[in-house]
């Protein structure tokens, strides 16, 4: 039996209709005669979703008991034993109760698929492992249940269940997602329009990436090399020349005409690593420009530039390729078509744009490269060419009768090669011409004349000159390439070092000053009509660009000025590349500073939003209850019985107590933050305070205090409030045990519960005001209890810390000084 097929309904948020769509598909499959069963579906009390179950076979769930409570989970064995064609299994990212067959439901689904059963399931985008932290940053709500992206990507079919934020909020307001009492809190927190819009975009982008993968896989499986214009992808070719920024902006405008188009920039380097026409500084600036426009920068290696460009464009499924018009002279264009025309001829279905630019009309001469050899070697070469040739001739004359002309030519050729190795091409060419004349005059019949009678002698001398010229050219080219390679290696090492400085955040300008032995390096920024120093190394600094020996204009507002020596063209190229990196580092630093400056405002706004959202609900609920009870009692239309009146009065009293406690918590938190909370520290016996606090919480609290427990220094009223808060929190999940013990000069009070607990990484976050972990219980409390409890404890000179309860749960530890 083969593996089953997995179909997933993906949603951006709870309530968009994933389960409804899954059940609808199950019903349609059943109508087509397929054997369909419901393995596990959670309707969350939604009537329309429950209606979709009509007519579908529902398999019994597996019952498990954990920490004294009963739970139900998917029965994997029952599904496999039933052997249906299709199993409907909701909530793929669900974490199973301890004791289940697998830890995660997606592992259950893997077993069912391996048994040859097709599965239809659901998942929300916030449960995808790769997006979990992004969703928490957007919504402020951590998601503990996740599913690996690869599990979802392996699905045979993924269908997005989409809904606009406004439509989902209307659905919630009508009570079709959560219970009415939870709607206000949900709309004010997790289900804000901004949150839903961001989650929707995440889901669409993730699914688009999945579709791209499927398209690439299909094209590869079917050997399709042509371009499919599923999405516009614009590739711009950069050479490092002055036209680069023009090309990038033009390509960005082309990409902007199509919604969702991609912009990619590519630079082709030669296989030998030498690219004399590419300016590192220009490439760095152009790369920064591409990334600022939302594009990506790529670098490929290839000696055949047109073929390398088209291979890259085809590989990324590009639809358009932007090239700069040729900067070569007309004669050069006549002799060879050039990159632009060759690429256009080979482009096939890819549209090629040849963009004119300023450099087209004013083609600059290529920069003169440095001499391949040092001055000393060139001088030695000229000396050999002018002096060694006559000396060789004088030495050969006594042996003229014993040497043939070919032997004499070989000796002269050997000397020419030596001149080329020492002095390069021009001394060697001079030696070759000089040697031709000497050979003709002294050794070629008729002697002492420039006449050559035998044609083979003329041919031998001409070949001598040609071989000497070719050898000289090869030697000079090899020396030049060696020097260029050394220069490129040095430049790469310098740029790598500087890039490392940027990444490590080390002083960049100081490192540049050391590398080139400069007196000072100054980064200047325009400030109106003058310049101001942004950063500097060494001294004295340059106060304006003209005060330095060399200056590099980064943009219209930034200039790097150096003082100490005049840098040559090759060093200036590296300096320009570095200047561009320095500008990027400066902008990054300023963005970081702005972000840090905005962080307190963001935190304040976040707290304000949380406060308004929480308080608006928690004030509204007790007020509404008390108002309804009082209005009912005042009504003359109904004759209430005594029992009804007592119940209404109890409801009003309970609501007003909740309202009073909320206002007290808010006032105390304000006093704590303002530092004006009044304290009355005195000797307190815990055996008196703890029972009173437990009585306020109810029967869920068990007390186990030793008889010899010493008194502590505390404010009895505040300590009782702290204990009530902590006991109440624990009692929401399980019975609470309160114990205490003395340790040195302090007493530790432990409030122990067996509830779900809190992850260790969230232990400190729960003490922030208006924080509640999870999005399932946002309607209970404003999230002030723990923050207020810690604040009150610290005000009394104590500490409040959480730790995990052995075997599961949470233990809150209050430490107070022993009264002396």
PDB file of N, CA and C in Angstrom, residues 23 26-31 34-38 49-59 82 88:
ATOM      1  N   UNK A  23     -14.363  20.293   6.633  1.00  0.00           N
ATOM      2  CA  UNK A  23     -15.565  19.461   6.741  1.00  0.00           C
ATOM      3  C   UNK A  23     -16.384  19.518   5.460  1.00  0.00           C
ATOM      4  N   UNK A  26     -14.806  17.215   3.115  1.00  0.00           N
ATOM      5  CA  UNK A  26     -15.121  15.849   3.510  1.00  0.00           C
ATOM      6  C   UNK A  26     -16.521  15.445   3.084  1.00  0.00           C
ATOM      7  N   UNK A  27     -17.473  16.365   3.233  1.00  0.00           N
ATOM      8  CA  UNK A  27     -18.833  16.076   2.796  1.00  0.00           C
ATOM      9  C   UNK A  27     -18.928  15.866   1.292  1.00  0.00           C
ATOM     10  N   UNK A  28     -18.200  16.680   0.535  1.00  0.00           N
ATOM     11  CA  UNK A  28     -18.228  16.511  -0.930  1.00  0.00           C
ATOM     12  C   UNK A  28     -17.585  15.191  -1.348  1.00  0.00           C
ATOM     13  N   UNK A  29     -16.487  14.820  -0.663  1.00  0.00           N
ATOM     14  CA  UNK A  29     -15.857  13.538  -0.971  1.00  0.00           C
ATOM     15  C   UNK A  29     -16.785  12.373  -0.648  1.00  0.00           C
ATOM     16  N   UNK A  30     -17.536  12.494   0.464  1.00  0.00           N
ATOM     17  CA  UNK A  30     -18.495  11.455   0.827  1.00  0.00           C
ATOM     18  C   UNK A  30     -19.585  11.333  -0.230  1.00  0.00           C
ATOM     19  N   UNK A  31     -20.034  12.489  -0.744  1.00  0.00           N
ATOM     20  CA  UNK A  31     -21.067  12.471  -1.782  1.00  0.00           C
ATOM     21  C   UNK A  31     -20.553  11.831  -3.070  1.00  0.00           C
ATOM     22  N   UNK A  34     -16.559   8.430  -1.674  1.00  0.00           N
ATOM     23  CA  UNK A  34     -15.326   8.130  -0.953  1.00  0.00           C
ATOM     24  C   UNK A  34     -15.655   7.777   0.496  1.00  0.00           C
ATOM     25  N   UNK A  35     -14.829   6.914   1.091  1.00  0.00           N
ATOM     26  CA  UNK A  35     -15.005   6.512   2.482  1.00  0.00           C
ATOM     27  C   UNK A  35     -14.298   7.549   3.368  1.00  0.00           C
ATOM     28  N   UNK A  36     -15.098   8.377   4.061  1.00  0.00           N
ATOM     29  CA  UNK A  36     -14.570   9.493   4.840  1.00  0.00           C
ATOM     30  C   UNK A  36     -14.949   9.310   6.300  1.00  0.00           C
ATOM     31  N   UNK A  37     -13.969   9.537   7.207  1.00  0.00           N
ATOM     32  CA  UNK A  37     -14.258   9.523   8.636  1.00  0.00           C
ATOM     33  C   UNK A  37     -13.680  10.784   9.265  1.00  0.00           C
ATOM     34  N   UNK A  38     -14.229  11.175  10.386  1.00  0.00           N
ATOM     35  CA  UNK A  38     -13.721  12.305  11.166  1.00  0.00           C
ATOM     36  C   UNK A  38     -12.860  11.731  12.281  1.00  0.00           C
ATOM     37  N   UNK A  49     -20.128  25.298  12.088  1.00  0.00           N
ATOM     38  CA  UNK A  49     -19.106  24.269  11.907  1.00  0.00           C
ATOM     39  C   UNK A  49     -19.634  22.921  12.359  1.00  0.00           C
ATOM     40  N   UNK A  50     -20.344  22.902  13.495  1.00  0.00           N
ATOM     41  CA  UNK A  50     -20.907  21.641  13.989  1.00  0.00           C
ATOM     42  C   UNK A  50     -21.915  21.067  13.005  1.00  0.00           C
ATOM     43  N   UNK A  51     -22.677  21.939  12.332  1.00  0.00           N
ATOM     44  CA  UNK A  51     -23.659  21.450  11.347  1.00  0.00           C
ATOM     45  C   UNK A  51     -22.988  20.687  10.209  1.00  0.00           C
ATOM     46  N   UNK A  52     -21.736  21.037   9.903  1.00  0.00           N
ATOM     47  CA  UNK A  52     -21.034  20.377   8.807  1.00  0.00           C
ATOM     48  C   UNK A  52     -20.719  18.918   9.130  1.00  0.00           C
ATOM     49  N   UNK A  53     -20.811  18.538  10.405  1.00  0.00           N
ATOM     50  CA  UNK A  53     -20.529  17.157  10.794  1.00  0.00           C
ATOM     51  C   UNK A  53     -21.672  16.207  10.469  1.00  0.00           C
ATOM     52  N   UNK A  54     -22.836  16.752  10.170  1.00  0.00           N
ATOM     53  CA  UNK A  54     -23.992  15.898   9.889  1.00  0.00           C
ATOM     54  C   UNK A  54     -23.703  14.984   8.703  1.00  0.00           C
ATOM     55  N   UNK A  55     -23.946  13.700   8.894  1.00  0.00           N
ATOM     56  CA  UNK A  55     -23.752  12.729   7.831  1.00  0.00           C
ATOM     57  C   UNK A  55     -22.367  12.134   7.775  1.00  0.00           C
ATOM     58  N   UNK A  56     -21.400  12.678   8.549  1.00  0.00           N
ATOM     59  CA  UNK A  56     -20.040  12.159   8.538  1.00  0.00           C
ATOM     60  C   UNK A  56     -19.848  11.197   9.711  1.00  0.00           C
ATOM     61  N   UNK A  57     -19.122  10.121   9.464  1.00  0.00           N
ATOM     62  CA  UNK A  57     -18.815   9.162  10.522  1.00  0.00           C
ATOM     63  C   UNK A  57     -17.728   9.733  11.427  1.00  0.00           C
ATOM     64  N   UNK A  58     -18.002   9.769  12.731  1.00  0.00           N
ATOM     65  CA  UNK A  58     -17.055  10.329  13.702  1.00  0.00           C
ATOM     66  C   UNK A  58     -16.484   9.186  14.527  1.00  0.00           C
ATOM     67  N   UNK A  59     -15.164   9.011  14.455  1.00  0.00           N
ATOM     68  CA  UNK A  59     -14.520   7.956  15.231  1.00  0.00           C
ATOM     69  C   UNK A  59     -14.395   8.391  16.690  1.00  0.00           C
ATOM     70  N   UNK A  82      -9.591   1.308  11.179  1.00  0.00           N
ATOM     71  CA  UNK A  82     -10.814   1.545  10.379  1.00  0.00           C
ATOM     72  C   UNK A  82     -10.514   1.550   8.879  1.00  0.00           C
ATOM     73  N   UNK A  88     -10.348  13.089   8.348  1.00  0.00           N
ATOM     74  CA  UNK A  88     -10.359  14.530   8.632  1.00  0.00           C
ATOM     75  C   UNK A  88      -9.785  14.730  10.031  1.00  0.00           C
TER      76      UNK A  88
END
